[in-house]
Amino acid sequence: MSDLLYNRLLLNFINVKNRLESLLNLYCINEYRLDIKELQISIGFVSNLIDKLQYELKLTDNLKPFSNHSLCNNNWTWKKIQQLDMKEQCLNLEFLALLRLQTLATCFDEFDEQKFLKQTTDFNINRQYHSNKMMKFIDETKSTIACDHMHINKPSSSSSSFIPQYDLNKNLLDLPQEILLRIFSFICPCELISNIAPTCRLFANLILTCFYSHLDLSPLISIYDVPRLFNHLSCLQSIRFIDWKDNISILTWSIWFDILSRKTSNLKKIHFRNIFISPILICLLIEYFPHCLETLIFDYQQNNYCYRNFDLILCLLGDKNIKLKNLTASYQLGITNFGILQLVKNLNTLVELNLVNINTINDQSIKVLCDKHNVYLEILRIDGAQLTDKALDYIAQCHRLRKIMIEFCINMTGSNFSIFQNFPKLEELYLSALNNISSESFQLLFNKNYTFKYLQCLKLDEYHMIDDNCIRLIVQSCPHLIDLTCSLAYNVTDEGFNEIVIRCNQLQYLTLTGCNQIYGEILFDVPEKYLKSIKYLNFDKCNQIEDFILIDLFQRTKFILIIDSYGSLIKL
């Protein structure tokens, strides 16, 4: 057996150690004592792992087959790693079934529950007994796949490009690969993996190696089967790791990333949800995907898995040698201005930055961000608790901005709100806690002399000064709104509400939480006459709207989601 995989693992952990030591030197200069201690612990952990790997490499070839020494808490041994280095691996029916289960679980998580139940029937995804159901599914589909004698385990240098040799026009399998892929492009991923891939080996290979570009990976599959699954997904462009709540060792992550980096050269996006993040994990990401990874998303982590010193992560990601362009780290703990500055100073290009609920962002952070990335920045979502009007002047440099979200604008006066007109392609604008904004400042944002041609989503939360005149200005300035939110606008009456209903012809989502002077009698003409595209109405705490008006609307349409004044979804 070749030692190539082992050598790659060892080399990358040595590079990780060097990267952590460089960051340690930076923190020693700035005297971040708590961070220094954590970095020293991480370096010690990596050093110990390097020692274990080097010990296994020093064993003679005669002793290696008998080595069963556990290298980490996930019980990886030399023998298990050896099995991963096999050059030829047949597509396993169990992996196909597990991939189907992963896809169906995603449907359940993100789409209509009824659709999911209809597709799965007796297929239960409860982890406690999914194994029995999985084997039942394999038994049921095995005969279907086994009957395809012409396409199972055909020797070929590239199984995905194998085209069976039949007479012309004999059956579907004679079509060129490009046409089959074109046909598959009209079928949803859930149907592809559930119904098309099990049909034959050719279809399975085409879908997995040429079409399956996104994977949601959850613990429905063993950590030892993940690398084998990656071996069959060579066109992955994005992957989301979901709910791996068990302690996944650093060696496990390294093995996974090694397989991924060798099997796909186009992995652009990685998303972590309920995964324990550590500096070592981030270093491994940088080592394995420096030139292809463009997007990193860190979802809000549950308490037991929430990394509480995310400043270290930002400092590590602030690397001139990586291609990272889009970062989401909202609601993470331990982020300071130092980490933000290291990130924005050192990254070559930032197109999207999401740091919502990070209240350490200040005017200096925004200045450095906009001075460095004003040519590239398109999406900016941040916390505005420490931002003043100066921050908006800096943001005005970023003419390519399409989506802007600033929460808790408590220190802004709105005197320079006209800067939002500097963004000709603005599609989404979200401002909240506009407590100190006068109606005059509001008119700088929306006036008759400027039209937001591309603005589709406008959310103004907790802005008490909005009245009917403001609503009229919004409707005139934003003719293409699809999503509108005006919460706690106590001065909006039926006059303003009627303006929205009559003139916002494309509106699909409307939220007017706390607008308690609206009676809403015009809703009797929705959607027959007005708001013909409406899908969602939220009238929570709109106490003047009678229940029978909303019930009548629901009974006439049934496809509109309606929230009543009690915050409840209206049902039959």
XYZ file of C-alpha atoms in Angstrom:
572
model
C 0.000 0.000 0.000
C 1.247 3.445 -0.853
C 1.989 5.902 1.930
C 0.745 8.849 -0.146
C -2.437 9.510 1.857
C -0.564 9.251 5.139
C 2.142 11.599 3.887
C -0.436 14.131 2.747
C -2.146 14.060 6.138
C 1.179 14.492 7.912
C 2.299 17.349 5.677
C -0.957 19.252 6.078
C -0.886 18.949 9.862
C 2.681 20.313 9.842
C 1.433 23.260 7.787
C -1.476 23.718 10.210
C 0.961 23.841 13.115
C 3.068 26.469 11.337
C -0.029 28.547 10.602
C -1.139 28.441 14.241
C 2.347 29.401 15.409
C 2.318 32.426 13.086
C -1.020 33.532 14.531
C 0.357 32.971 18.042
C 3.207 35.399 17.304
C 0.689 37.993 16.117
C -1.360 37.627 19.301
C 1.729 37.780 21.523
C 2.579 41.148 19.991
C -0.942 42.425 20.744
C -1.058 40.754 24.195
C -4.317 38.846 23.805
C -3.646 36.522 26.723
C -6.761 34.331 26.603
C -6.309 33.776 22.886
C -2.633 32.961 23.403
C -3.527 30.186 25.813
C -6.041 28.658 23.436
C -3.575 28.791 20.533
C -0.922 27.080 22.652
C -3.385 24.282 23.461
C -4.261 23.878 19.757
C -0.587 23.767 18.781
C 0.073 21.128 21.434
C -2.837 19.038 20.163
C -1.620 19.173 16.560
C 1.941 18.366 17.652
C 0.707 15.265 19.452
C -1.188 14.113 16.369
C 1.885 14.690 14.200
C 3.917 12.512 16.557
C 1.366 9.696 16.225
C 1.388 9.867 12.442
C 5.179 9.925 12.320
C 5.337 6.900 14.623
C 3.132 4.886 12.268
C 5.250 5.887 9.294
C 8.417 4.676 11.039
C 7.036 1.158 11.434
C 8.471 -1.367 9.019
C 6.323 -2.691 6.199
C 6.098 -6.015 8.010
C 4.590 -4.451 11.122
C 2.219 -1.955 9.477
C -0.490 -4.519 8.573
C -0.705 -5.510 12.239
C -0.830 -1.965 13.596
C -4.190 -1.290 15.224
C -3.258 1.765 17.237
C -6.072 4.343 17.481
C -4.884 7.704 16.169
C -7.804 9.789 17.461
C -11.069 9.597 19.394
C -12.912 8.479 16.219
C -10.758 5.319 16.222
C -9.025 5.864 12.912
C -6.182 3.388 12.575
C -3.518 2.744 9.939
C -5.596 -0.124 8.592
C -8.780 1.961 8.190
C -6.876 4.752 6.448
C -5.207 2.138 4.253
C -8.594 0.974 3.006
C -9.437 4.517 1.880
C -6.456 4.647 -0.439
C -7.826 2.015 -2.805
C -7.766 3.261 -6.389
C -10.836 1.371 -7.609
C -14.094 1.610 -5.677
C -17.382 0.292 -7.029
C -20.551 2.282 -6.545
C -22.207 0.715 -3.512
C -25.994 0.414 -3.337
C -25.931 1.286 0.325
C -24.197 4.604 -0.408
C -26.787 5.395 -3.059
C -29.545 4.663 -0.560
C -27.862 6.784 2.104
C -27.467 9.642 -0.343
C -31.168 9.344 -1.129
C -31.927 9.521 2.580
C -29.763 12.641 2.946
C -31.613 14.294 0.072
C -35.033 13.429 1.441
C -34.015 14.705 4.868
C -33.108 18.016 3.246
C -36.519 18.151 1.571
C -38.109 17.617 4.966
C -35.981 20.349 6.497
C -36.456 23.019 3.852
C -39.560 22.296 1.817
C -43.176 21.243 2.246
C -43.545 18.541 4.897
C -46.501 17.006 3.087
C -44.450 16.593 -0.086
C -41.710 14.931 1.913
C -44.106 12.500 3.580
C -45.652 11.636 0.246
C -42.252 10.807 -1.243
C -40.946 8.831 1.703
C -44.147 6.883 2.562
C -42.884 4.331 5.082
C -39.309 5.626 4.897
C -38.624 6.904 8.430
C -35.527 9.020 8.945
C -35.367 8.710 12.697
C -31.709 7.954 13.466
C -32.576 5.355 16.122
C -33.908 2.875 13.611
C -33.147 4.221 10.142
C -30.709 1.375 9.542
C -33.482 -1.258 9.309
C -35.479 0.910 6.940
C -32.343 1.540 4.906
C -31.724 -2.161 4.444
C -35.364 -2.625 3.441
C -34.965 0.069 0.799
C -31.755 -1.555 -0.468
C -33.477 -4.946 -0.721
C -36.360 -3.404 -2.638
C -34.131 -1.557 -5.112
C -31.429 -4.198 -5.480
C -33.435 -6.237 -7.958
C -34.169 -3.147 -10.032
C -30.499 -2.283 -10.366
C -29.247 -5.862 -10.569
C -31.299 -6.552 -13.688
C -29.214 -4.017 -15.607
C -26.479 -6.514 -16.542
C -24.996 -4.303 -19.225
C -24.036 -1.443 -16.916
C -23.055 -2.838 -13.529
C -19.331 -2.730 -12.697
C -18.236 -2.199 -16.284
C -14.445 -1.749 -16.400
C -13.665 1.653 -17.827
C -11.088 4.371 -17.342
C -13.967 6.764 -16.709
C -17.221 5.109 -15.706
C -19.130 8.388 -15.989
C -18.284 8.659 -19.680
C -19.128 5.041 -20.554
C -21.807 4.919 -23.258
C -23.273 1.454 -24.043
C -22.911 0.253 -27.621
C -26.384 -0.397 -28.984
C -27.926 0.007 -32.374
C -29.082 3.524 -33.154
C -32.459 4.572 -31.728
C -32.815 1.346 -29.756
C -33.392 2.894 -26.344
C -32.772 5.872 -24.076
C -29.312 4.706 -23.094
C -28.032 5.367 -26.618
C -28.451 9.115 -26.209
C -25.222 11.121 -25.832
C -24.211 12.020 -22.303
C -24.825 15.729 -22.940
C -28.469 15.107 -23.888
C -29.075 12.887 -20.858
C -27.648 15.572 -18.586
C -29.853 18.141 -20.264
C -32.898 15.970 -19.555
C -31.805 15.489 -15.953
C -31.502 19.270 -15.506
C -35.313 19.537 -15.615
C -35.725 17.089 -12.724
C -35.405 18.131 -9.078
C -32.450 16.636 -7.108
C -34.802 14.707 -4.841
C -36.371 12.906 -7.802
C -33.012 12.355 -9.478
C -31.436 10.555 -6.578
C -34.645 8.780 -5.499
C -36.002 7.515 -8.796
C -33.536 8.057 -11.653
C -30.177 7.071 -10.131
C -31.325 3.568 -9.006
C -32.470 2.751 -12.547
C -29.051 1.659 -13.823
C -25.340 2.088 -13.307
C -25.040 4.546 -16.186
C -27.670 6.923 -14.776
C -26.204 6.655 -11.274
C -22.717 7.536 -12.505
C -23.963 10.415 -14.636
C -25.952 11.937 -11.800
C -23.291 11.504 -9.130
C -20.245 12.495 -11.160
C -21.666 15.039 -13.587
C -24.817 16.480 -12.052
C -24.879 16.196 -8.271
C -23.350 19.566 -7.374
C -24.676 20.096 -3.820
C -24.675 17.800 -0.808
C -26.249 18.186 2.608
C -24.262 15.841 4.827
C -25.791 14.813 8.157
C -24.982 11.981 10.617
C -27.330 9.574 8.859
C -24.127 8.106 7.452
C -21.103 6.732 9.305
C -17.973 8.868 9.446
C -16.106 5.974 7.791
C -18.510 5.915 4.838
C -18.278 9.653 4.154
C -14.928 9.389 2.281
C -16.294 6.591 0.095
C -19.343 8.692 -0.679
C -17.110 11.637 -1.636
C -15.310 9.356 -4.090
C -18.457 9.246 -6.228
C -19.306 12.968 -6.164
C -16.678 14.514 -8.366
C -18.703 17.569 -9.435
C -19.563 18.892 -5.970
C -19.612 22.684 -5.846
C -21.116 23.142 -2.392
C -21.522 21.073 0.746
C -23.344 21.691 4.003
C -22.314 19.817 7.142
C -25.400 19.516 9.347
C -25.766 18.483 12.994
C -22.584 16.455 13.398
C -23.014 16.850 17.134
C -20.789 13.939 18.058
C -17.171 14.859 18.569
C -15.681 14.723 15.073
C -11.915 14.506 15.416
C -9.517 16.747 13.537
C -8.059 13.679 11.819
C -11.548 12.806 10.545
C -11.993 16.287 9.082
C -8.563 16.056 7.478
C -9.383 12.714 5.845
C -12.709 14.053 4.560
C -11.106 17.204 3.172
C -8.308 15.210 1.572
C -10.782 13.051 -0.372
C -12.852 16.091 -1.325
C -9.872 18.105 -2.530
C -8.644 15.242 -4.723
C -12.044 14.300 -6.154
C -13.348 17.764 -6.942
C -11.475 20.871 -7.976
C -14.546 23.081 -8.035
C -15.755 23.108 -4.429
C -16.742 26.743 -3.962
C -18.986 26.757 -0.917
C -18.911 25.131 2.546
C -21.680 25.637 5.085
C -21.481 24.589 8.758
C -24.624 24.154 10.867
C -24.407 22.870 14.433
C -20.759 21.927 14.003
C -18.129 22.686 16.610
C -15.720 25.116 14.957
C -12.074 25.278 15.982
C -8.932 27.078 14.735
C -7.466 23.743 13.625
C -10.526 23.003 11.477
C -10.216 26.388 9.767
C -6.504 25.833 9.145
C -7.340 22.526 7.461
C -9.895 24.266 5.234
C -7.264 26.771 4.151
C -4.703 24.043 3.494
C -6.977 21.871 1.381
C -9.054 24.475 -0.500
C -6.951 27.647 -0.865
C -7.705 28.305 -4.536
C -11.296 27.153 -5.032
C -13.270 27.892 -1.830
C -15.104 31.197 -2.256
C -17.949 31.028 0.268
C -17.973 30.094 3.961
C -21.140 30.124 6.065
C -21.174 29.587 9.814
C -24.738 29.274 11.090
C -25.695 30.142 14.636
C -24.490 27.246 16.759
C -26.376 25.702 19.658
C -24.865 26.320 23.093
C -22.966 23.044 23.383
C -21.339 23.548 20.001
C -20.910 27.300 19.974
C -17.286 28.321 19.618
C -16.808 31.275 21.951
C -13.664 32.832 20.523
C -14.527 33.440 16.894
C -11.973 36.243 16.639
C -9.338 33.574 16.052
C -11.348 32.234 13.128
C -11.558 35.659 11.473
C -7.812 36.184 11.899
C -7.065 32.833 10.258
C -9.428 33.559 7.358
C -7.704 36.901 6.806
C -5.183 35.332 4.441
C -3.970 36.880 1.191
C -3.298 33.457 -0.309
C -6.882 32.194 -0.267
C -9.730 32.934 -2.647
C -12.457 33.542 -0.050
C -14.951 36.164 -1.234
C -18.145 35.560 0.743
C -18.322 35.129 4.520
C -21.265 34.701 6.891
C -20.419 34.683 10.604
C -23.547 36.250 12.119
C -24.394 35.589 15.784
C -20.943 34.148 16.546
C -19.348 34.826 19.928
C -16.029 36.440 20.778
C -15.660 38.638 17.688
C -13.823 41.897 18.333
C -12.791 44.815 16.185
C -9.279 43.302 16.009
C -10.505 40.146 14.295
C -12.701 42.083 11.866
C -9.799 44.334 10.890
C -7.482 41.359 10.334
C -10.094 39.812 8.073
C -10.886 42.829 5.886
C -7.278 44.030 5.673
C -5.821 40.741 4.495
C -8.458 39.237 2.200
C -7.892 40.178 -1.423
C -11.563 40.406 -2.358
C -14.776 40.629 -0.334
C -18.029 40.418 -2.265
C -20.358 39.448 0.599
C -19.966 40.016 4.351
C -22.636 39.025 6.883
C -21.872 39.920 10.517
C -25.338 40.413 11.996
C -25.561 40.761 15.799
C -21.826 41.476 16.105
C -22.011 44.699 18.102
C -18.253 45.355 18.089
C -18.341 46.680 14.522
C -17.531 50.388 14.575
C -16.888 53.208 12.121
C -13.198 52.283 11.849
C -14.046 48.724 10.799
C -16.403 50.026 8.107
C -13.827 52.536 6.846
C -11.147 49.867 6.394
C -13.675 47.511 4.785
C -14.942 50.055 2.276
C -11.522 51.526 1.469
C -10.171 48.070 0.634
C -13.181 46.387 -1.003
C -15.367 49.190 -2.391
C -14.843 47.936 -5.943
C -16.077 44.411 -5.104
C -18.574 44.585 -2.210
C -22.123 43.660 -3.250
C -23.787 42.354 -0.077
C -23.342 43.839 3.396
C -25.310 42.772 6.464
C -24.005 44.121 9.767
C -24.923 45.275 13.260
C -25.139 49.040 13.592
C -25.158 49.461 17.377
C -21.832 51.351 17.359
C -22.146 52.936 13.930
C -22.738 56.633 13.345
C -23.559 58.647 10.254
C -19.858 58.481 9.302
C -20.221 54.771 8.607
C -22.818 55.511 5.929
C -20.418 57.972 4.276
C -17.844 55.166 4.034
C -20.414 52.702 2.729
C -21.356 55.216 0.009
C -18.060 54.347 -1.747
C -19.336 50.835 -2.538
C -21.359 51.546 -5.664
C -21.826 47.849 -6.488
C -23.868 47.140 -3.353
C -27.059 45.207 -4.084
C -28.145 44.173 -0.595
C -27.735 46.237 2.586
C -28.816 45.333 6.086
C -27.949 47.453 9.131
C -29.565 46.387 12.393
C -30.001 48.635 15.447
C -29.230 52.018 13.887
C -29.597 53.639 17.316
C -26.770 56.180 16.860
C -27.694 57.315 13.368
C -29.597 60.545 12.664
C -30.364 59.818 9.032
C -28.949 63.157 7.894
C -27.115 61.407 5.044
C -29.748 58.813 4.115
C -29.571 60.072 0.550
C -26.421 57.929 0.139
C -28.648 54.908 -0.503
C -29.407 56.482 -3.865
C -25.719 55.929 -4.753
C -26.422 52.237 -5.356
C -28.106 51.946 -8.762
C -28.543 48.159 -8.482
C -29.945 48.089 -4.926
C -32.280 45.102 -4.528
C -32.649 44.731 -0.762
C -32.604 47.324 2.040
C -33.144 46.481 5.705
C -32.844 49.064 8.492
C -33.993 48.481 12.073
C -34.307 50.439 15.340
C -34.503 53.786 13.564
C -35.329 55.586 16.794
C -33.544 58.874 16.075
C -34.560 59.275 12.434
C -36.789 62.272 11.690
C -39.396 62.382 8.955
C -37.198 64.936 7.146
C -34.334 62.442 7.048
C -36.737 59.825 5.777
C -37.614 62.072 2.843
C -33.918 62.123 1.886
C -34.172 58.364 1.407
C -37.485 58.282 -0.475
C -38.511 61.246 -2.590
C -40.221 61.950 -5.892
C -36.958 62.777 -7.639
C -35.438 59.306 -7.376
C -36.735 55.849 -8.227
C -35.249 52.613 -6.880
C -35.641 50.675 -10.101
C -34.384 47.347 -8.773
C -35.447 47.467 -5.108
C -37.576 44.385 -4.392
C -37.213 43.945 -0.627
C -37.632 46.817 1.853
C -37.725 46.242 5.602
C -38.036 49.115 8.079
C -38.317 47.756 11.618
C -39.204 49.769 14.715
C -39.506 53.101 12.943
C -42.309 54.894 14.794
C -42.150 58.051 12.671
C -43.467 56.398 9.515
C -46.881 57.806 8.602
C -49.168 57.790 5.577
C -47.040 60.392 3.756
C -43.957 58.209 4.216
C -45.828 55.213 2.862
C -46.867 57.251 -0.159
C -43.233 58.186 -0.821
C -42.152 54.546 -0.509
C -44.779 53.368 -2.983
C -43.829 56.078 -5.481
C -40.067 55.527 -5.178
C -40.141 51.699 -5.162
C -42.466 50.535 -7.946
C -41.192 46.934 -8.023
C -41.475 45.879 -4.379
C -42.026 42.180 -3.746
C -41.401 42.139 0.027
C -42.341 45.060 2.304
C -42.048 45.288 6.090
C -43.019 48.300 8.220
C -43.222 47.247 11.858
C -44.358 49.360 14.810
C -45.355 52.205 12.504
C -48.072 53.511 14.797
C -49.012 56.483 12.581
C -49.918 54.458 9.492
C -53.680 54.408 8.902
C -55.958 52.916 6.257
C -54.943 55.750 3.944
C -51.351 54.497 3.837
C -52.416 50.849 3.817
C -54.679 51.469 0.820
C -51.734 53.039 -1.031
C -49.769 49.825 -0.566
C -52.639 47.562 -1.597
C -53.643 49.560 -4.674
C -50.236 50.541 -6.058
C -47.861 47.705 -5.149
C -48.983 45.366 -7.909
C -46.036 42.950 -7.608
C -46.114 42.592 -3.821
C -45.922 39.004 -2.521
C -44.991 39.476 1.158
C -46.356 42.198 3.434
C -45.616 42.597 7.151
C -47.230 45.419 9.146
C -46.633 44.244 12.707
C -47.950 46.641 15.336
C -49.654 49.053 12.906
C -52.720 49.352 15.126
C -54.552 52.106 13.234
C -55.299 49.955 10.210
C -58.844 48.564 9.795
C -58.187 46.854 6.473
C -61.589 46.882 4.797
C -59.878 47.039 1.399
C -58.859 43.410 1.962
C -62.314 42.430 0.691
C -60.964 43.239 -2.801
C -57.809 41.114 -2.381
C -56.703 39.274 -4.459
C -59.472 39.596 -7.039
C -58.757 43.284 -7.668
C -55.574 44.147 -5.743
C -52.410 42.301 -4.624
C -53.019 39.517 -7.122
C -49.586 37.980 -6.420
C -49.753 38.130 -2.606
C -48.545 35.026 -0.741
C -48.006 36.225 2.838
C -49.716 38.805 5.075
C -48.620 39.503 8.658
C -50.974 41.643 10.768
C -49.614 40.671 14.177
C -50.693 43.244 16.803
C -52.840 45.090 14.245
C -55.692 45.092 16.742
C -58.168 47.114 14.669
C -58.444 44.540 11.872
C -61.469 42.357 12.582
C -60.994 38.584 12.488
C -63.845 38.035 10.049
C -62.045 40.150 7.405
C -58.967 37.923 7.522
C -61.015 34.723 7.723
C -63.043 35.816 4.700
C -59.816 36.507 2.787
C -58.414 33.101 3.689
C -61.597 31.265 2.714
C -61.629 32.968 -0.665
C -57.985 32.161 -1.446
C -56.622 29.428 0.872
C -53.157 29.720 -0.692
C -52.236 32.917 1.226
C -50.480 32.598 4.592
C -52.160 35.075 6.957
C -51.037 36.003 10.476
C -53.818 37.562 12.549
C -53.580 40.208 15.270
C -52.869 37.516 17.883
C -49.800 36.316 15.987
C -51.519 33.073 14.927
C -51.626 31.526 11.481
C -55.191 31.405 10.173
C -56.312 27.883 9.320
C -59.543 26.232 8.272
